[in-house]
Amino acid sequence: INAEYMGKNKTEMSAPHNAPPLIAANSTGKTQLTIHPMVVLNISEHFTRARAQAGHAERVIGAILGTQEGSKADLSNSFELAFESKPNGDITFNFVLFQAKIEGYKKNFPKLEVLGWYSSSIALVDNDVDVCMQLAEQKICENPLVLLLNPFPRPDQRDLPISVYETEVHVVDDKPVIQFVPISYQIQSQEAERIGVEHIAQISRTGDSATRTSMDNLSRLADAVKMLDIRIDSLVKYLTDVQSGKVPLDQVVLRQLASLCNHLPVLSTPMFEADFLKEYNDILLTTYLAGMTKGSTVLNQVLDKFNFAYDSHRRGGYSFI
């Protein structure tokens, strides 16, 4: 972002009233972008941790590090940023802490520089322009890339829920404005990253086939329950629309629904509740005992390794076990 568009033009360029579209029409980015898995994992972990701490989904923002040579950019790492969101939606950063983090990364990775920022957002919003302007004013990044990670992708979505934009200054209605241009990207990983991703993706640390088979069965069962929930929601919505008059009454469909409901077992009897609680408690007890057994096994292995490592230094023949 050219510095001449900062300062006096800031209010004019970020005005919400009658503002031009955020995404430039009929324009494609020229940057050849590659993204490393570490960036995606960092953003996902940042959002998941923030949601767990707050108890609800919150927007997270961070800086993206990488290298750039000409039109080729490589995003290899990222770190989170603390920010304050004002009632009008504007975002402010602690740039003293921001610069300290950058200097810390520069000591260990001198070739990396801030190429942009990320956000856990479904789409661009108006105050994203102001974030880019702040980075340019602080001379952190003149033309920042913007990476959006959609934390709630569609269930049938197969590709990564990531959108990347580069910032450009366009003249709209004889006024300079900042607009975002979508760019394509490729995922590129090194050997160490592939090992790390495979390790994270492992469901069990031991990796035995029995555990993997059980987890596969549970995953299929969870998918089936989700599909059943979606179909039940569709039926409930249909009945609600019929009751409100939005959908015409169809006796054939209602008879089919009534027949389906009649086939369902009655689950509110005292006998069912007693059996359910008994089985639930048995499962919890089994899980607890399995955790204790696994912990005891790990402890015994640690003690065996400790005694073996210090066997030559023992005197008097005593042992730690």
mmCIF file of C-alpha atoms in Angstrom:
data_model
loop_
_atom_site.group_PDB
_atom_site.id
_atom_site.type_symbol
_atom_site.label_atom_id
_atom_site.label_comp_id
_atom_site.label_asym_id
_atom_site.label_seq_id
_atom_site.Cartn_x
_atom_site.Cartn_y
_atom_site.Cartn_z
ATOM 1 C CA ILE A 1 0.000 0.000 0.000
ATOM 2 C CA ASN A 2 1.599 3.223 -1.079
ATOM 3 C CA ALA A 3 2.306 5.659 1.752
ATOM 4 C CA GLU A 4 0.694 8.557 -0.104
ATOM 5 C CA TYR A 5 -2.715 6.995 0.519
ATOM 6 C CA MET A 6 -2.227 7.018 4.284
ATOM 7 C CA GLY A 7 -2.705 9.847 6.755
ATOM 8 C CA LYS A 8 -5.220 12.348 5.416
ATOM 9 C CA ASN A 9 -6.931 9.852 3.168
ATOM 10 C CA LYS A 10 -7.441 7.267 5.941
ATOM 11 C CA THR A 11 -10.927 8.436 6.889
ATOM 12 C CA GLU A 12 -11.949 8.814 3.305
ATOM 13 C CA MET A 13 -10.688 5.365 2.290
ATOM 14 C CA SER A 14 -12.301 3.492 5.171
ATOM 15 C CA ALA A 15 -15.622 5.312 5.193
ATOM 16 C CA PRO A 16 -18.474 2.821 5.619
ATOM 17 C CA HIS A 17 -21.110 4.900 3.840
ATOM 18 C CA ASN A 18 -21.364 4.380 0.088
ATOM 19 C CA ALA A 19 -18.075 2.514 0.225
ATOM 20 C CA PRO A 20 -16.868 0.590 -2.843
ATOM 21 C CA PRO A 21 -16.826 -3.213 -2.733
ATOM 22 C CA LEU A 22 -14.069 -4.786 -0.685
ATOM 23 C CA ILE A 23 -13.135 -7.299 -3.385
ATOM 24 C CA ALA A 24 -11.974 -5.868 -6.698
ATOM 25 C CA ALA A 25 -14.152 -6.884 -9.614
ATOM 26 C CA ASN A 26 -12.658 -8.668 -12.626
ATOM 27 C CA SER A 27 -9.202 -8.742 -11.078
ATOM 28 C CA THR A 28 -6.901 -11.612 -10.170
ATOM 29 C CA GLY A 29 -3.809 -11.527 -8.027
ATOM 30 C CA LYS A 30 -0.344 -11.851 -9.470
ATOM 31 C CA THR A 31 1.317 -13.351 -6.416
ATOM 32 C CA GLN A 32 2.400 -16.987 -6.710
ATOM 33 C CA LEU A 33 1.690 -18.200 -3.200
ATOM 34 C CA THR A 34 2.703 -21.338 -1.323
ATOM 35 C CA ILE A 35 1.488 -22.091 2.201
ATOM 36 C CA HIS A 36 3.140 -24.492 4.614
ATOM 37 C CA PRO A 37 1.030 -26.723 6.889
ATOM 38 C CA MET A 38 2.490 -25.031 9.973
ATOM 39 C CA VAL A 39 0.543 -21.868 9.166
ATOM 40 C CA VAL A 40 -2.771 -23.718 8.905
ATOM 41 C CA LEU A 41 -2.098 -25.695 12.102
ATOM 42 C CA ASN A 42 -1.178 -22.548 14.032
ATOM 43 C CA ILE A 43 -4.346 -20.730 12.988
ATOM 44 C CA SER A 44 -6.545 -23.725 13.761
ATOM 45 C CA GLU A 45 -4.917 -24.182 17.179
ATOM 46 C CA HIS A 46 -5.252 -20.468 17.926
ATOM 47 C CA PHE A 47 -8.976 -20.451 17.154
ATOM 48 C CA THR A 48 -9.647 -23.715 19.021
ATOM 49 C CA ARG A 49 -7.803 -22.509 22.130
ATOM 50 C CA ALA A 50 -9.549 -19.130 22.104
ATOM 51 C CA ARG A 51 -12.951 -20.791 21.764
ATOM 52 C CA ALA A 52 -12.205 -23.199 24.609
ATOM 53 C CA GLN A 53 -11.064 -20.385 26.901
ATOM 54 C CA ALA A 54 -13.960 -18.041 26.089
ATOM 55 C CA GLY A 55 -16.651 -20.724 25.929
ATOM 56 C CA HIS A 56 -17.808 -19.505 22.523
ATOM 57 C CA ALA A 57 -16.374 -18.826 19.087
ATOM 58 C CA GLU A 58 -14.330 -15.642 18.851
ATOM 59 C CA ARG A 59 -12.446 -14.038 16.011
ATOM 60 C CA VAL A 60 -8.681 -14.464 16.242
ATOM 61 C CA ILE A 61 -6.034 -12.480 14.405
ATOM 62 C CA GLY A 62 -2.337 -13.043 13.893
ATOM 63 C CA ALA A 63 0.646 -12.225 11.732
ATOM 64 C CA ILE A 64 1.966 -14.405 8.925
ATOM 65 C CA LEU A 65 5.689 -14.843 8.375
ATOM 66 C CA GLY A 66 7.454 -15.944 5.238
ATOM 67 C CA THR A 67 9.761 -14.987 2.419
ATOM 68 C CA GLN A 68 9.076 -13.207 -0.837
ATOM 69 C CA GLU A 69 11.091 -12.899 -4.003
ATOM 70 C CA GLY A 70 9.418 -10.869 -6.697
ATOM 71 C CA SER A 71 5.939 -12.248 -7.279
ATOM 72 C CA LYS A 72 6.648 -15.496 -5.402
ATOM 73 C CA ALA A 73 5.668 -15.626 -1.730
ATOM 74 C CA ASP A 74 6.150 -18.483 0.710
ATOM 75 C CA LEU A 75 4.209 -18.506 4.009
ATOM 76 C CA SER A 76 5.975 -20.731 6.523
ATOM 77 C CA ASN A 77 5.006 -19.596 10.029
ATOM 78 C CA SER A 78 2.689 -17.356 12.032
ATOM 79 C CA PHE A 79 2.082 -15.991 15.504
ATOM 80 C CA GLU A 80 -1.017 -14.689 17.239
ATOM 81 C CA LEU A 81 -1.745 -11.041 17.976
ATOM 82 C CA ALA A 82 -3.582 -9.481 20.894
ATOM 83 C CA PHE A 83 -6.059 -6.826 19.816
ATOM 84 C CA GLU A 84 -8.922 -4.732 21.117
ATOM 85 C CA SER A 85 -12.194 -4.484 19.258
ATOM 86 C CA LYS A 86 -14.112 -1.242 19.658
ATOM 87 C CA PRO A 87 -17.933 -1.018 19.610
ATOM 88 C CA ASN A 88 -17.865 0.323 16.044
ATOM 89 C CA GLY A 89 -15.870 -2.708 14.908
ATOM 90 C CA ASP A 90 -12.464 -1.016 14.626
ATOM 91 C CA ILE A 91 -9.451 -3.023 15.745
ATOM 92 C CA THR A 92 -6.381 -1.704 17.542
ATOM 93 C CA PHE A 93 -3.113 -3.532 18.201
ATOM 94 C CA ASN A 94 -0.341 -3.248 20.747
ATOM 95 C CA PHE A 95 2.414 -2.482 18.243
ATOM 96 C CA VAL A 96 5.105 -2.407 20.949
ATOM 97 C CA LEU A 97 4.413 -6.090 21.658
ATOM 98 C CA PHE A 98 3.993 -6.674 17.933
ATOM 99 C CA GLN A 99 7.475 -5.346 17.172
ATOM 100 C CA ALA A 100 8.951 -7.331 20.074
ATOM 101 C CA LYS A 101 7.570 -10.555 18.626
ATOM 102 C CA ILE A 102 8.935 -9.711 15.206
ATOM 103 C CA GLU A 103 12.399 -9.060 16.639
ATOM 104 C CA GLY A 104 12.246 -12.352 18.524
ATOM 105 C CA TYR A 105 11.522 -14.265 15.337
ATOM 106 C CA LYS A 106 14.213 -12.313 13.473
ATOM 107 C CA LYS A 107 16.855 -13.586 15.907
ATOM 108 C CA ASN A 108 16.052 -17.224 15.148
ATOM 109 C CA PHE A 109 14.772 -16.868 11.584
ATOM 110 C CA PRO A 110 16.509 -13.845 10.033
ATOM 111 C CA LYS A 111 15.120 -14.531 6.562
ATOM 112 C CA LEU A 112 11.482 -14.422 7.650
ATOM 113 C CA GLU A 113 9.483 -11.211 7.429
ATOM 114 C CA VAL A 114 5.863 -10.280 8.029
ATOM 115 C CA LEU A 115 3.998 -10.762 4.751
ATOM 116 C CA GLY A 116 0.465 -10.243 6.044
ATOM 117 C CA TRP A 117 -2.038 -11.282 8.652
ATOM 118 C CA TYR A 118 -4.684 -13.955 9.203
ATOM 119 C CA SER A 119 -8.177 -14.007 10.632
ATOM 120 C CA SER A 120 -10.688 -16.694 11.543
ATOM 121 C CA SER A 121 -13.453 -15.209 9.425
ATOM 122 C CA ILE A 122 -15.951 -16.462 6.904
ATOM 123 C CA ALA A 123 -15.594 -13.377 4.688
ATOM 124 C CA LEU A 124 -13.930 -9.993 4.558
ATOM 125 C CA VAL A 125 -15.387 -7.148 6.606
ATOM 126 C CA ASP A 126 -15.004 -3.375 6.395
ATOM 127 C CA ASN A 127 -12.516 -3.031 9.240
ATOM 128 C CA ASP A 128 -10.098 -5.396 7.464
ATOM 129 C CA VAL A 129 -9.091 -2.402 5.359
ATOM 130 C CA ASP A 130 -8.173 -0.508 8.504
ATOM 131 C CA VAL A 131 -6.028 -3.424 9.722
ATOM 132 C CA CYS A 132 -4.050 -3.339 6.471
ATOM 133 C CA MET A 133 -3.636 0.416 6.778
ATOM 134 C CA GLN A 134 -2.328 0.092 10.343
ATOM 135 C CA LEU A 135 0.294 -2.454 9.243
ATOM 136 C CA ALA A 136 1.374 -0.134 6.442
ATOM 137 C CA GLU A 137 1.500 2.939 8.682
ATOM 138 C CA GLN A 138 3.690 1.109 11.212
ATOM 139 C CA LYS A 139 5.981 0.071 8.332
ATOM 140 C CA ILE A 140 5.473 -3.576 9.194
ATOM 141 C CA CYS A 141 4.118 -4.615 5.816
ATOM 142 C CA GLU A 142 3.333 -2.276 2.938
ATOM 143 C CA ASN A 143 1.164 -4.641 0.905
ATOM 144 C CA PRO A 144 -0.090 -7.243 3.378
ATOM 145 C CA LEU A 145 -1.607 -10.528 2.343
ATOM 146 C CA VAL A 146 -4.842 -11.451 4.097
ATOM 147 C CA LEU A 147 -5.547 -15.110 4.877
ATOM 148 C CA LEU A 148 -9.043 -16.053 6.020
ATOM 149 C CA LEU A 149 -9.659 -19.424 7.660
ATOM 150 C CA ASN A 150 -13.331 -20.331 7.822
ATOM 151 C CA PRO A 151 -13.709 -22.152 11.172
ATOM 152 C CA PHE A 152 -17.153 -23.489 10.216
ATOM 153 C CA PRO A 153 -16.860 -25.075 6.760
ATOM 154 C CA ARG A 154 -19.666 -26.940 5.075
ATOM 155 C CA PRO A 155 -19.911 -30.640 5.957
ATOM 156 C CA ASP A 156 -19.492 -31.593 2.291
ATOM 157 C CA GLN A 157 -16.504 -29.287 1.707
ATOM 158 C CA ARG A 158 -13.420 -31.216 0.618
ATOM 159 C CA ASP A 159 -10.857 -28.472 0.034
ATOM 160 C CA LEU A 160 -9.252 -26.355 2.737
ATOM 161 C CA PRO A 161 -11.547 -23.561 4.000
ATOM 162 C CA ILE A 162 -8.894 -20.952 3.242
ATOM 163 C CA SER A 163 -9.112 -17.774 1.188
ATOM 164 C CA VAL A 164 -6.132 -15.546 0.488
ATOM 165 C CA TYR A 165 -6.210 -11.967 -0.781
ATOM 166 C CA GLU A 166 -3.602 -9.395 -1.672
ATOM 167 C CA THR A 167 -4.173 -5.684 -1.186
ATOM 168 C CA GLU A 168 -4.137 -3.212 -4.036
ATOM 169 C CA VAL A 169 -4.970 0.447 -4.384
ATOM 170 C CA HIS A 170 -7.584 1.098 -7.080
ATOM 171 C CA VAL A 171 -9.201 4.293 -8.258
ATOM 172 C CA VAL A 172 -12.980 4.119 -7.847
ATOM 173 C CA ASP A 173 -15.090 7.208 -8.567
ATOM 174 C CA ASP A 174 -11.885 9.272 -8.818
ATOM 175 C CA LYS A 175 -10.860 8.255 -5.302
ATOM 176 C CA PRO A 176 -8.046 5.920 -4.218
ATOM 177 C CA VAL A 177 -9.390 2.978 -2.280
ATOM 178 C CA ILE A 178 -7.917 -0.225 -0.930
ATOM 179 C CA GLN A 179 -9.442 -3.371 -2.380
ATOM 180 C CA PHE A 180 -8.692 -7.043 -1.949
ATOM 181 C CA VAL A 181 -7.794 -9.268 -4.864
ATOM 182 C CA PRO A 182 -8.193 -13.047 -4.455
ATOM 183 C CA ILE A 183 -5.151 -15.160 -5.241
ATOM 184 C CA SER A 184 -4.681 -18.892 -5.592
ATOM 185 C CA TYR A 185 -2.295 -20.886 -3.434
ATOM 186 C CA GLN A 186 -0.571 -24.240 -3.147
ATOM 187 C CA ILE A 187 0.195 -26.284 -0.046
ATOM 188 C CA GLN A 188 3.861 -27.169 0.173
ATOM 189 C CA SER A 189 5.472 -29.095 3.006
ATOM 190 C CA GLN A 190 8.962 -30.190 3.901
ATOM 191 C CA GLU A 191 9.948 -33.561 5.301
ATOM 192 C CA ALA A 192 9.944 -32.360 8.913
ATOM 193 C CA GLU A 193 6.506 -30.809 8.461
ATOM 194 C CA ARG A 194 5.090 -33.979 6.955
ATOM 195 C CA ILE A 195 6.345 -35.970 9.928
ATOM 196 C CA GLY A 196 4.781 -33.464 12.315
ATOM 197 C CA VAL A 197 1.453 -33.466 10.512
ATOM 198 C CA GLU A 198 1.355 -37.257 10.464
ATOM 199 C CA HIS A 199 2.149 -37.323 14.184
ATOM 200 C CA ILE A 200 -0.667 -34.883 14.954
ATOM 201 C CA ALA A 201 -3.070 -36.820 12.775
ATOM 202 C CA GLN A 202 -2.411 -40.058 14.648
ATOM 203 C CA ILE A 203 -5.383 -40.967 16.774
ATOM 204 C CA SER A 204 -3.435 -43.233 19.078
ATOM 205 C CA ARG A 205 0.154 -42.809 20.222
ATOM 206 C CA THR A 206 0.786 -46.536 20.036
ATOM 207 C CA GLY A 207 -0.894 -46.826 16.658
ATOM 208 C CA ASP A 208 -2.163 -50.383 17.140
ATOM 209 C CA SER A 209 -4.639 -51.636 14.583
ATOM 210 C CA ALA A 210 -7.327 -52.404 17.163
ATOM 211 C CA THR A 211 -7.425 -48.796 18.349
ATOM 212 C CA ARG A 212 -7.515 -47.453 14.797
ATOM 213 C CA THR A 213 -10.351 -49.819 13.920
ATOM 214 C CA SER A 214 -12.339 -48.713 16.969
ATOM 215 C CA MET A 215 -11.821 -45.051 16.156
ATOM 216 C CA ASP A 216 -12.845 -45.646 12.541
ATOM 217 C CA ASN A 217 -16.048 -47.289 13.723
ATOM 218 C CA LEU A 218 -16.750 -44.431 16.109
ATOM 219 C CA SER A 219 -16.109 -41.907 13.340
ATOM 220 C CA ARG A 220 -18.561 -43.640 11.029
ATOM 221 C CA LEU A 221 -21.104 -43.817 13.850
ATOM 222 C CA ALA A 222 -20.660 -40.090 14.536
ATOM 223 C CA ASP A 223 -21.153 -39.285 10.836
ATOM 224 C CA ALA A 224 -24.314 -41.387 10.798
ATOM 225 C CA VAL A 225 -25.686 -39.581 13.869
ATOM 226 C CA LYS A 226 -24.936 -36.208 12.256
ATOM 227 C CA MET A 227 -26.754 -37.244 9.086
ATOM 228 C CA LEU A 228 -29.726 -38.464 11.129
ATOM 229 C CA ASP A 229 -29.809 -35.153 13.000
ATOM 230 C CA ILE A 230 -29.832 -33.219 9.715
ATOM 231 C CA ARG A 231 -32.731 -35.281 8.358
ATOM 232 C CA ILE A 232 -34.718 -34.942 11.573
ATOM 233 C CA ASP A 233 -34.235 -31.173 11.418
ATOM 234 C CA SER A 234 -35.601 -31.237 7.874
ATOM 235 C CA LEU A 235 -38.707 -33.121 9.007
ATOM 236 C CA VAL A 236 -39.248 -30.759 11.945
ATOM 237 C CA LYS A 237 -38.888 -27.760 9.651
ATOM 238 C CA TYR A 238 -41.417 -29.261 7.225
ATOM 239 C CA LEU A 239 -43.971 -29.804 9.991
ATOM 240 C CA THR A 240 -43.380 -26.289 11.308
ATOM 241 C CA ASP A 241 -43.923 -24.817 7.848
ATOM 242 C CA VAL A 242 -47.102 -26.863 7.418
ATOM 243 C CA GLN A 243 -48.407 -25.670 10.763
ATOM 244 C CA SER A 244 -47.654 -22.036 9.929
ATOM 245 C CA GLY A 245 -49.200 -22.303 6.465
ATOM 246 C CA LYS A 246 -46.000 -21.783 4.473
ATOM 247 C CA VAL A 247 -46.248 -25.264 2.928
ATOM 248 C CA PRO A 248 -49.521 -26.839 1.752
ATOM 249 C CA LEU A 249 -50.808 -29.801 3.715
ATOM 250 C CA ASP A 250 -49.999 -33.212 2.228
ATOM 251 C CA GLN A 251 -51.841 -36.119 3.871
ATOM 252 C CA VAL A 252 -49.581 -38.734 2.273
ATOM 253 C CA VAL A 253 -46.435 -37.195 3.762
ATOM 254 C CA LEU A 254 -48.095 -36.791 7.163
ATOM 255 C CA ARG A 255 -49.169 -40.442 7.191
ATOM 256 C CA GLN A 256 -45.621 -41.488 6.388
ATOM 257 C CA LEU A 257 -44.297 -39.338 9.218
ATOM 258 C CA ALA A 258 -46.857 -40.737 11.631
ATOM 259 C CA SER A 259 -45.932 -44.293 10.639
ATOM 260 C CA LEU A 260 -42.258 -43.476 11.155
ATOM 261 C CA CYS A 261 -42.916 -42.061 14.617
ATOM 262 C CA ASN A 262 -45.003 -45.077 15.596
ATOM 263 C CA HIS A 263 -42.076 -47.369 14.824
ATOM 264 C CA LEU A 264 -39.834 -45.547 17.286
ATOM 265 C CA PRO A 265 -39.484 -47.208 20.689
ATOM 266 C CA VAL A 266 -40.703 -45.395 23.782
ATOM 267 C CA LEU A 267 -37.569 -44.146 25.555
ATOM 268 C CA SER A 268 -39.063 -42.371 28.540
ATOM 269 C CA THR A 269 -39.903 -45.402 30.675
ATOM 270 C CA PRO A 270 -38.274 -45.902 34.108
ATOM 271 C CA MET A 271 -36.876 -49.252 32.986
ATOM 272 C CA PHE A 272 -35.045 -47.657 30.059
ATOM 273 C CA GLU A 273 -33.613 -44.889 32.237
ATOM 274 C CA ALA A 274 -32.339 -47.402 34.787
ATOM 275 C CA ASP A 275 -30.724 -49.590 32.112
ATOM 276 C CA PHE A 276 -29.244 -46.564 30.386
ATOM 277 C CA LEU A 277 -27.677 -45.196 33.578
ATOM 278 C CA LYS A 278 -26.303 -48.618 34.471
ATOM 279 C CA GLU A 279 -24.662 -49.070 31.079
ATOM 280 C CA TYR A 280 -23.384 -45.482 31.124
ATOM 281 C CA ASN A 281 -21.766 -45.983 34.541
ATOM 282 C CA ASP A 282 -20.216 -49.258 33.400
ATOM 283 C CA ILE A 283 -18.658 -47.537 30.391
ATOM 284 C CA LEU A 284 -17.293 -44.729 32.556
ATOM 285 C CA LEU A 285 -15.827 -47.231 34.998
ATOM 286 C CA THR A 286 -14.228 -49.213 32.161
ATOM 287 C CA THR A 287 -12.723 -46.043 30.699
ATOM 288 C CA TYR A 288 -11.391 -45.008 34.107
ATOM 289 C CA LEU A 289 -9.794 -48.411 34.708
ATOM 290 C CA ALA A 290 -8.262 -48.393 31.230
ATOM 291 C CA GLY A 291 -6.752 -44.969 31.921
ATOM 292 C CA MET A 292 -5.318 -46.157 35.230
ATOM 293 C CA THR A 293 -3.869 -49.281 33.592
ATOM 294 C CA LYS A 294 -2.257 -47.249 30.830
ATOM 295 C CA GLY A 295 -0.836 -44.791 33.348
ATOM 296 C CA SER A 296 0.616 -47.617 35.449
ATOM 297 C CA THR A 297 2.226 -49.147 32.359
ATOM 298 C CA VAL A 298 3.841 -45.859 31.377
ATOM 299 C CA LEU A 299 5.083 -45.339 34.943
ATOM 300 C CA ASN A 300 6.637 -48.809 35.035
ATOM 301 C CA GLN A 301 8.381 -48.168 31.722
ATOM 302 C CA VAL A 302 9.807 -44.885 33.029
ATOM 303 C CA LEU A 303 11.082 -46.567 36.202
ATOM 304 C CA ASP A 304 12.658 -49.408 34.217
ATOM 305 C CA LYS A 305 14.473 -46.931 31.974
ATOM 306 C CA PHE A 306 15.571 -44.885 34.995
ATOM 307 C CA ASN A 307 16.999 -47.914 36.786
ATOM 308 C CA PHE A 308 18.711 -49.132 33.629
ATOM 309 C CA ALA A 309 20.295 -45.740 32.950
ATOM 310 C CA TYR A 310 21.638 -45.339 36.488
ATOM 311 C CA ASP A 311 22.437 -48.995 37.167
ATOM 312 C CA SER A 312 26.184 -48.385 36.977
ATOM 313 C CA HIS A 313 25.967 -45.575 39.554
ATOM 314 C CA ARG A 314 24.050 -47.504 42.201
ATOM 315 C CA ARG A 315 25.866 -48.649 45.300
ATOM 316 C CA GLY A 316 24.782 -51.253 47.720
ATOM 317 C CA GLY A 317 22.576 -53.035 45.220
ATOM 318 C CA TYR A 318 19.361 -51.120 46.024
ATOM 319 C CA SER A 319 16.825 -50.181 43.390
ATOM 320 C CA PHE A 320 14.195 -47.522 42.949
ATOM 321 C CA ILE A 321 11.506 -50.145 42.495
#
